[in-house]
Amino acid sequence: MTDDSPAPASRLRALLPDLTPWRASADFRRLWVSGTISTFGSFLTFVALPVQLKELTDSTAAVGAIGAVELLPLVLFGLYGGALADALDKRRLIIWTEAGQGLLSAALLLNALLPRPAVWPLYAVAALSSALVSLQRPAIDSLWPRIVAHEHLPAAAALNSLRWTVGGVAGPALAGVVVAYAGLGSAYGADLATFVISVALMIPIAASPASHEAAKPSLAAIAEGARYAWSRKELLGTYAVDLAAMFLAMPLAVLPFLADELDANWSLGLMYATVPLGSMLVSLTSGWTSRVHRHGRMVVLSAALWGVAIAGAGLVGNVWLVLLFLTVAGGCDMVSGIFRGAMWNQTIPDELRGRLAGIELLSYSIGPTVGQVRSGGFAAWWGVRTSVWSGGLLCAGAVGLLALCLPGLMTYDVRTNEHALRLRDRRTAAAPAEAQA
């Protein structure tokens, strides 16, 4: 009698990330490594900038104002950046915005080396950096589907998520050491060096010109993208679910107060690290995601479980259970992100992908920003732990309501969805011409 069950080694390989996009596309490898390096550098500045503001002003309001100056450029340039990504060469747009980020790091370095560093350049750089990131991200998000085979896009989404989560865990830890022991100037200088390396890695990537059908960047083109998103209720559902989850259940602003209430100030750093840690654990075991076809259901389920986990973190009184619930929440958030990305990349036409990536940028950036205000306000009125657990329960309820209102999201299946099939056929038909070119 034979045992047909898979061997332990085979089961382990099935859990590990699918490296097919990495092996099959040199441009994917270059863009992935470039992004990993610049992510580490960006976390150096992410930590150094508020530290320097605190040293110069000794004001919590001044430090908090960083988010305020970043919000408006994020909204304005996120939408316009999507239109630019559809109308221009994506590779060139990415390289120029990356170089611009490097110049901003150089400005911070020069200011830090002054005998009396000024405050206003810190806000100016924060606003300009937000604008450049908003211009760049739609181009990057719309370039992946061009350099990765259609059937490998879920695996590519998981690998990209791994890149961000590794940076989210290791980047802040490295930044803290650099700022504490080498100083602010060293942090800004190292960030500048990472941008130089990143640009050098992206130069060999093949050009990615606009599609023949792409519209020129304009308000009308942005409106066209918005109309398309509105017509695709399953896509609209992914945006709405993510906004609800981040707005109602993003607890980062109150974690310092939660640690204090639990009489565990030592745990604050761990609390900040647990959400990206959970995301990283899912990314490292993401091989199973390539075998899931009902992406919409996974988006809804994981977003609802994110809310439940956040509620658990607010209800329990043991700090180790809080850390466990936050880790689980981070894993759920990553599952949602992987399947949202797969739906977007496998169904949105190439000529609209940049503009839809701009809308996507707003959905996953504005939600956490405004969610910090919600959690802080609730904490001021009803207490810290009530703010956390109530936000989690509200999130789970809102996600369930959205699932009922948007049945197309729950019935989405990449094997039968008309938009996924149409895009797959278009890429299959274009493959021989691209091979000859």
Coordinates of C-alpha atoms in Angstrom, one line a residue:
M1 CA 0.0 0.0 0.0
T2 CA 1.5 3.3 -1.1
D3 CA 1.3 6.6 0.8
D4 CA 0.3 9.4 -1.6
S5 CA 0.6 12.2 0.9
P6 CA 3.1 14.8 0.1
A7 CA 6.5 14.6 1.8
P8 CA 7.4 17.1 4.5
A9 CA 9.9 18.8 2.2
S10 CA 7.3 19.2 -0.5
R11 CA 4.8 20.7 2.0
L12 CA 7.5 23.1 3.2
R13 CA 8.3 24.2 -0.4
A14 CA 4.6 24.8 -1.0
L15 CA 4.5 27.3 1.8
L16 CA 7.7 29.2 0.8
P17 CA 7.3 32.2 -1.5
D18 CA 7.0 31.4 -5.2
L19 CA 10.3 32.7 -6.7
T20 CA 9.2 32.1 -10.3
P21 CA 8.9 35.9 -11.1
W22 CA 12.4 36.4 -9.7
R23 CA 13.9 33.6 -11.9
A24 CA 11.9 34.5 -15.0
S25 CA 12.4 38.3 -15.2
A26 CA 15.7 40.1 -14.9
D27 CA 13.8 43.5 -14.8
F28 CA 11.8 42.2 -11.9
R29 CA 14.9 41.3 -10.0
R30 CA 16.5 44.7 -10.6
L31 CA 13.4 46.6 -9.6
W32 CA 12.9 44.4 -6.5
V33 CA 16.5 44.8 -5.3
S34 CA 16.5 48.5 -6.1
G35 CA 13.3 49.0 -4.1
T36 CA 14.6 46.9 -1.1
I37 CA 17.7 49.1 -0.9
S38 CA 15.9 52.4 -1.1
T39 CA 13.3 51.2 1.4
F40 CA 16.0 50.7 4.0
G41 CA 17.4 54.1 3.3
S42 CA 13.9 55.7 3.5
F43 CA 13.4 54.2 7.0
L44 CA 16.6 56.0 8.1
T45 CA 15.0 59.3 7.2
F46 CA 11.6 58.2 8.5
V47 CA 13.1 57.9 11.9
A48 CA 15.7 60.7 11.7
L49 CA 13.3 63.4 10.6
P50 CA 11.0 63.4 13.7
V51 CA 14.0 62.9 16.0
Q52 CA 15.6 66.1 14.6
L53 CA 12.4 68.0 14.8
K54 CA 12.0 66.9 18.5
E55 CA 15.6 68.1 19.2
L56 CA 15.0 71.5 17.5
T57 CA 11.5 72.3 18.8
D58 CA 10.9 70.0 21.8
S59 CA 7.2 70.1 20.7
T60 CA 4.9 67.1 20.1
A61 CA 2.7 69.3 17.9
A62 CA 5.7 70.2 15.7
V63 CA 6.5 66.6 15.2
G64 CA 2.9 65.7 14.6
A65 CA 2.6 68.4 11.9
I66 CA 4.8 66.2 9.6
G67 CA 1.7 64.2 8.8
A68 CA -0.3 67.3 8.0
V69 CA 2.2 68.7 5.5
E70 CA 2.4 65.3 3.8
L71 CA -1.3 64.7 3.4
L72 CA -2.2 67.4 0.7
P73 CA 0.7 66.4 -1.7
L74 CA -0.2 62.8 -1.2
V75 CA -3.8 63.4 -2.5
L76 CA -3.0 65.9 -5.3
F77 CA 0.1 64.1 -6.7
G78 CA -1.2 60.6 -6.1
L79 CA -4.0 61.2 -8.6
Y80 CA -1.9 63.1 -11.1
G81 CA 0.9 60.6 -10.7
G82 CA -1.5 57.9 -11.9
A83 CA -2.3 59.9 -15.0
L84 CA 1.4 60.5 -15.7
A85 CA 2.2 56.8 -15.2
D86 CA -0.2 56.0 -18.1
A87 CA 1.0 58.8 -20.4
L88 CA 4.8 58.6 -19.9
D89 CA 7.6 56.0 -19.9
K90 CA 7.2 54.4 -16.5
R91 CA 10.8 53.5 -16.2
R92 CA 11.9 57.0 -16.8
L93 CA 9.4 58.5 -14.4
I94 CA 10.5 56.1 -11.7
I95 CA 14.2 56.9 -12.2
W96 CA 13.6 60.7 -12.1
T97 CA 11.5 60.6 -9.0
E98 CA 14.0 58.3 -7.3
A99 CA 16.8 60.8 -8.2
G100 CA 14.6 63.6 -6.8
Q101 CA 14.3 61.7 -3.5
G102 CA 18.1 61.5 -3.4
L103 CA 18.4 65.3 -3.8
L104 CA 16.0 65.8 -0.9
S105 CA 18.2 63.5 1.3
A106 CA 21.2 65.6 0.3
A107 CA 19.3 68.7 1.4
L108 CA 18.6 67.2 4.8
L109 CA 22.2 66.2 5.1
L110 CA 23.4 69.7 4.4
N111 CA 20.9 71.2 6.8
A112 CA 22.0 68.7 9.5
L113 CA 25.7 69.7 9.1
L114 CA 24.9 73.4 9.7
P115 CA 25.9 74.8 13.1
R116 CA 22.3 75.7 13.7
P117 CA 20.0 73.5 11.5
A118 CA 16.8 75.2 10.4
V119 CA 13.3 73.8 11.0
W120 CA 11.5 74.8 7.8
P121 CA 13.6 72.6 5.5
L122 CA 12.4 69.6 7.4
Y123 CA 8.8 70.4 6.6
A124 CA 9.6 71.4 3.0
V125 CA 11.4 68.1 2.4
A126 CA 8.6 66.1 4.0
A127 CA 6.0 67.7 1.7
L128 CA 8.2 67.4 -1.4
S129 CA 9.1 63.8 -0.6
S130 CA 5.4 63.0 -0.2
A131 CA 4.8 64.5 -3.7
L132 CA 7.6 62.5 -5.3
V133 CA 6.5 59.2 -3.7
S134 CA 2.9 59.9 -4.9
L135 CA 4.2 60.5 -8.4
Q136 CA 6.4 57.4 -8.3
R137 CA 4.2 54.7 -6.7
P138 CA 1.6 54.5 -9.5
A139 CA 4.4 54.1 -12.0
I140 CA 6.0 51.3 -10.0
D141 CA 2.7 49.5 -9.4
S142 CA 1.7 49.7 -13.1
L143 CA 5.2 48.5 -14.2
W144 CA 5.1 45.2 -12.4
P145 CA 2.4 43.7 -14.7
R146 CA 4.5 44.6 -17.7
I147 CA 7.6 42.7 -16.6
V148 CA 6.0 39.7 -15.0
A149 CA 3.9 37.0 -16.7
H150 CA 0.2 37.3 -16.1
E151 CA -0.1 33.9 -14.3
H152 CA 2.9 34.9 -12.0
L153 CA 1.4 38.2 -10.8
P154 CA 0.1 36.8 -7.4
A155 CA 3.6 35.4 -6.7
A156 CA 5.1 38.8 -7.7
A157 CA 2.6 40.6 -5.3
A158 CA 3.7 38.3 -2.5
L159 CA 7.4 38.9 -3.2
N160 CA 6.8 42.7 -3.3
S161 CA 5.0 42.5 0.0
L162 CA 8.0 40.6 1.4
R163 CA 10.3 43.5 0.3
W164 CA 8.2 46.0 2.2
T165 CA 7.7 44.0 5.3
V166 CA 11.4 43.2 5.7
G167 CA 12.1 46.9 5.4
G168 CA 9.3 47.6 7.9
V169 CA 10.9 45.3 10.5
A170 CA 14.6 45.7 10.0
G171 CA 14.6 49.3 8.7
P172 CA 13.4 51.1 11.9
A173 CA 15.7 49.0 14.1
L174 CA 18.7 49.9 11.9
A175 CA 17.6 53.5 11.8
G176 CA 17.4 53.7 15.6
V177 CA 21.0 52.4 15.9
V178 CA 22.4 54.8 13.3
V179 CA 20.6 57.8 14.7
A180 CA 21.6 57.0 18.3
Y181 CA 25.3 56.2 17.7
A182 CA 26.3 57.8 14.4
G183 CA 24.1 60.9 14.3
L184 CA 21.5 62.5 12.1
G185 CA 24.0 63.4 9.4
S186 CA 25.1 59.8 9.0
A187 CA 21.4 58.7 8.7
Y188 CA 20.7 61.2 5.9
G189 CA 24.0 60.4 4.2
A190 CA 23.3 56.7 4.2
D191 CA 19.8 57.4 2.8
L192 CA 21.4 59.5 0.0
A193 CA 23.8 56.6 -0.8
T194 CA 20.9 54.1 -1.1
F195 CA 19.1 56.3 -3.6
V196 CA 22.3 56.5 -5.7
I197 CA 22.6 52.7 -5.7
S198 CA 18.8 52.3 -6.4
V199 CA 19.0 54.6 -9.5
A200 CA 22.1 52.7 -10.8
L201 CA 20.2 49.4 -10.5
M202 CA 17.1 50.8 -12.4
I203 CA 19.0 52.2 -15.4
P204 CA 19.4 48.8 -17.2
I205 CA 15.6 48.1 -16.9
A206 CA 13.9 48.1 -20.3
A207 CA 12.0 51.2 -21.4
S208 CA 8.3 51.0 -20.6
P209 CA 6.5 53.6 -22.9
A210 CA 2.9 54.5 -22.7
S211 CA 0.3 52.4 -24.4
H212 CA -1.1 53.6 -27.7
E213 CA -4.5 53.9 -26.1
A214 CA -3.3 55.9 -23.1
A215 CA -4.8 59.4 -22.5
K216 CA -2.6 62.5 -21.9
P217 CA -2.4 63.5 -18.2
S218 CA -5.4 65.8 -17.5
L219 CA -8.3 66.1 -15.2
A220 CA -10.4 64.4 -17.8
A221 CA -8.0 61.5 -17.8
I222 CA -8.1 61.2 -14.0
A223 CA -11.9 61.3 -14.2
E224 CA -11.9 58.5 -16.8
G225 CA -9.9 56.4 -14.3
A226 CA -12.3 57.2 -11.5
R227 CA -15.3 56.2 -13.8
Y228 CA -13.7 52.9 -14.6
A229 CA -13.0 52.2 -11.0
W230 CA -16.7 53.0 -10.2
S231 CA -17.9 50.7 -12.9
R232 CA -15.9 47.8 -11.5
K233 CA -17.7 47.0 -8.2
E234 CA -15.3 44.3 -7.2
L235 CA -12.4 46.8 -7.5
L236 CA -14.4 49.4 -5.7
G237 CA -14.9 46.9 -3.0
T238 CA -11.2 46.4 -2.5
Y239 CA -10.6 50.1 -2.1
A240 CA -13.6 50.5 0.3
V241 CA -12.6 47.5 2.4
D242 CA -9.0 48.7 2.8
L243 CA -10.2 52.2 3.7
A244 CA -12.6 50.9 6.3
A245 CA -10.0 48.7 7.9
M246 CA -7.3 51.4 8.1
F247 CA -9.6 54.2 9.2
L248 CA -11.5 52.3 11.9
A249 CA -8.8 50.0 13.2
M250 CA -5.3 51.6 12.8
P251 CA -4.0 51.8 16.4
L252 CA -0.4 53.0 15.9
A253 CA -1.1 56.5 17.3
V254 CA -2.2 55.2 20.7
L255 CA 0.3 52.4 21.2
P256 CA 2.6 54.5 23.5
F257 CA -0.4 55.1 25.7
L258 CA -1.5 51.5 25.6
A259 CA 2.0 50.4 26.7
D260 CA 1.8 52.9 29.6
E261 CA -1.7 51.6 30.6
L262 CA -0.3 48.0 30.7
D263 CA 2.6 49.2 32.8
A264 CA 5.0 47.9 30.1
N265 CA 6.8 50.8 28.5
W266 CA 9.5 48.5 27.6
S267 CA 7.2 46.8 25.1
L268 CA 6.5 49.9 22.9
G269 CA 9.2 49.1 20.3
L270 CA 7.9 45.5 20.1
M271 CA 4.3 46.8 19.6
Y272 CA 5.5 48.9 16.6
A273 CA 7.4 45.9 15.2
T274 CA 4.6 43.3 15.6
V275 CA 2.4 44.4 12.7
P276 CA 5.2 44.3 10.1
L277 CA 6.5 41.1 11.7
G278 CA 3.1 39.5 11.2
S279 CA 3.1 40.7 7.6
M280 CA 6.6 39.4 7.1
L281 CA 5.7 35.9 8.4
V282 CA 2.9 35.7 5.9
S283 CA 5.1 36.9 3.1
L284 CA 7.7 34.2 4.0
T285 CA 5.0 31.5 3.8
S286 CA 3.1 32.9 0.9
G287 CA 3.4 30.0 -1.6
W288 CA -0.2 29.0 -0.9
T289 CA -1.5 32.3 -2.3
S290 CA -0.8 31.3 -5.9
R291 CA -3.3 28.5 -5.5
V292 CA -6.2 30.7 -4.4
H293 CA -8.6 31.9 -7.1
R294 CA -11.4 33.6 -5.2
H295 CA -9.4 36.7 -4.3
G296 CA -12.3 38.9 -3.3
R297 CA -13.4 36.5 -0.5
M298 CA -9.8 36.5 0.9
V299 CA -9.7 40.3 0.9
V300 CA -13.0 40.4 2.9
L301 CA -12.1 37.6 5.3
S302 CA -8.6 38.9 6.1
A303 CA -9.8 42.5 6.6
A304 CA -12.5 41.3 9.0
L305 CA -10.0 39.2 10.9
W306 CA -7.6 42.3 11.0
G307 CA -10.4 44.1 12.9
V308 CA -11.1 41.1 15.2
A309 CA -7.4 40.9 16.0
I310 CA -7.1 44.6 16.8
A311 CA -10.2 44.3 19.0
G312 CA -8.5 41.5 20.8
A313 CA -5.4 43.6 21.4
G314 CA -7.6 46.2 23.0
L315 CA -9.6 43.8 25.2
V316 CA -6.8 41.7 26.8
G317 CA -4.8 43.1 29.7
N318 CA -1.7 41.0 29.2
V319 CA 1.1 42.7 27.2
W320 CA 2.2 39.4 25.6
L321 CA -1.3 38.7 24.3
V322 CA -1.4 42.2 23.0
L323 CA 1.8 41.6 21.0
L324 CA 0.3 38.3 19.8
F325 CA -2.9 39.9 18.6
L326 CA -1.0 42.7 16.8
T327 CA 1.2 40.1 15.1
V328 CA -1.9 38.3 13.9
A329 CA -3.4 41.6 12.7
G330 CA -0.2 42.3 10.7
G331 CA -0.5 38.9 9.0
C332 CA -4.2 39.4 8.1
D333 CA -3.3 42.8 6.6
M334 CA -0.7 41.2 4.4
V335 CA -3.1 38.6 3.2
S336 CA -5.5 41.3 2.2
G337 CA -2.8 43.3 0.5
I338 CA -1.6 40.3 -1.6
F339 CA -5.0 39.5 -2.9
R340 CA -5.9 43.1 -3.5
G341 CA -2.8 43.5 -5.6
A342 CA -3.5 40.3 -7.5
M343 CA -7.0 41.5 -8.4
W344 CA -5.7 44.9 -9.6
N345 CA -2.8 43.5 -11.6
Q346 CA -4.7 40.7 -13.3
T347 CA -7.8 42.7 -14.4
I348 CA -6.9 46.4 -15.0
P349 CA -6.1 47.3 -18.7
D350 CA -2.6 48.5 -19.2
E351 CA -3.7 52.0 -20.5
L352 CA -5.6 52.6 -17.2
R353 CA -3.3 50.9 -14.7
G354 CA -1.4 54.0 -13.7
R355 CA -4.6 56.0 -12.9
L356 CA -6.1 53.1 -10.9
A357 CA -2.7 52.7 -9.1
G358 CA -3.1 56.4 -8.1
I359 CA -6.6 55.7 -6.6
E360 CA -5.1 52.6 -4.9
L361 CA -2.4 54.8 -3.4
L362 CA -5.0 57.0 -1.9
S363 CA -6.9 54.1 -0.5
Y364 CA -4.0 52.6 1.4
S365 CA -2.3 55.9 2.4
I366 CA -5.2 58.2 3.5
G367 CA -6.9 55.5 5.5
P368 CA -4.0 55.0 8.0
T369 CA -3.4 58.8 8.2
V370 CA -7.0 59.7 9.0
G371 CA -7.2 56.5 11.1
Q372 CA -4.6 57.9 13.5
V373 CA -6.9 60.9 14.1
R374 CA -9.8 58.6 14.8
S375 CA -8.0 56.4 17.2
G376 CA -6.5 59.4 19.0
G377 CA -9.9 61.1 19.3
F378 CA -11.6 58.0 20.6
A379 CA -8.8 57.5 23.1
A380 CA -9.3 61.1 24.4
W381 CA -13.0 60.7 24.8
W382 CA -13.4 57.1 26.0
G383 CA -10.0 55.7 26.9
V384 CA -7.1 54.1 25.1
R385 CA -8.2 50.4 25.3
T386 CA -11.8 51.3 24.3
S387 CA -10.4 53.2 21.3
V388 CA -8.5 50.1 20.2
W389 CA -11.2 47.4 20.7
S390 CA -14.1 49.5 19.5
G391 CA -12.2 50.4 16.3
G392 CA -11.5 46.7 15.7
L393 CA -15.2 45.7 16.1
L394 CA -16.4 48.6 14.0
C395 CA -13.9 47.5 11.3
A396 CA -15.2 43.9 11.3
G397 CA -18.8 45.2 11.1
A398 CA -18.1 47.7 8.3
V399 CA -16.3 45.0 6.2
G400 CA -19.2 42.6 6.6
L401 CA -21.6 45.3 5.5
L402 CA -19.5 46.1 2.5
A403 CA -19.4 42.5 1.5
L404 CA -23.2 42.4 1.6
C405 CA -23.4 45.6 -0.5
L406 CA -20.8 44.5 -3.1
P407 CA -21.6 40.9 -4.0
G408 CA -19.3 41.2 -7.0
L409 CA -16.4 41.3 -4.6
M410 CA -17.4 38.0 -3.0
T411 CA -18.1 36.2 -6.2
Y412 CA -14.9 37.3 -7.9
D413 CA -12.9 34.3 -9.4
V414 CA -9.8 35.0 -11.5
R415 CA -10.5 31.9 -13.5
T416 CA -13.9 33.2 -14.8
N417 CA -13.9 37.0 -14.3
E418 CA -14.4 38.6 -17.7
H419 CA -11.8 41.4 -17.1
A420 CA -9.1 38.9 -16.0
L421 CA -9.8 36.6 -19.0
R422 CA -9.8 39.6 -21.4
L423 CA -6.5 40.9 -20.0
R424 CA -5.0 37.4 -20.1
D425 CA -5.9 37.0 -23.8
R426 CA -4.5 40.4 -24.6
R427 CA -1.2 39.6 -23.0
T428 CA -1.1 36.2 -24.7
A429 CA -1.7 37.8 -28.1
A430 CA 1.0 40.4 -27.5
A431 CA 3.6 37.9 -26.3
P432 CA 4.8 36.8 -29.8
A433 CA 5.2 40.4 -31.0
E434 CA 7.2 41.3 -27.8
A435 CA 9.4 38.2 -28.3
Q436 CA 10.2 39.3 -31.9
A437 CA 10.9 42.8 -30.8

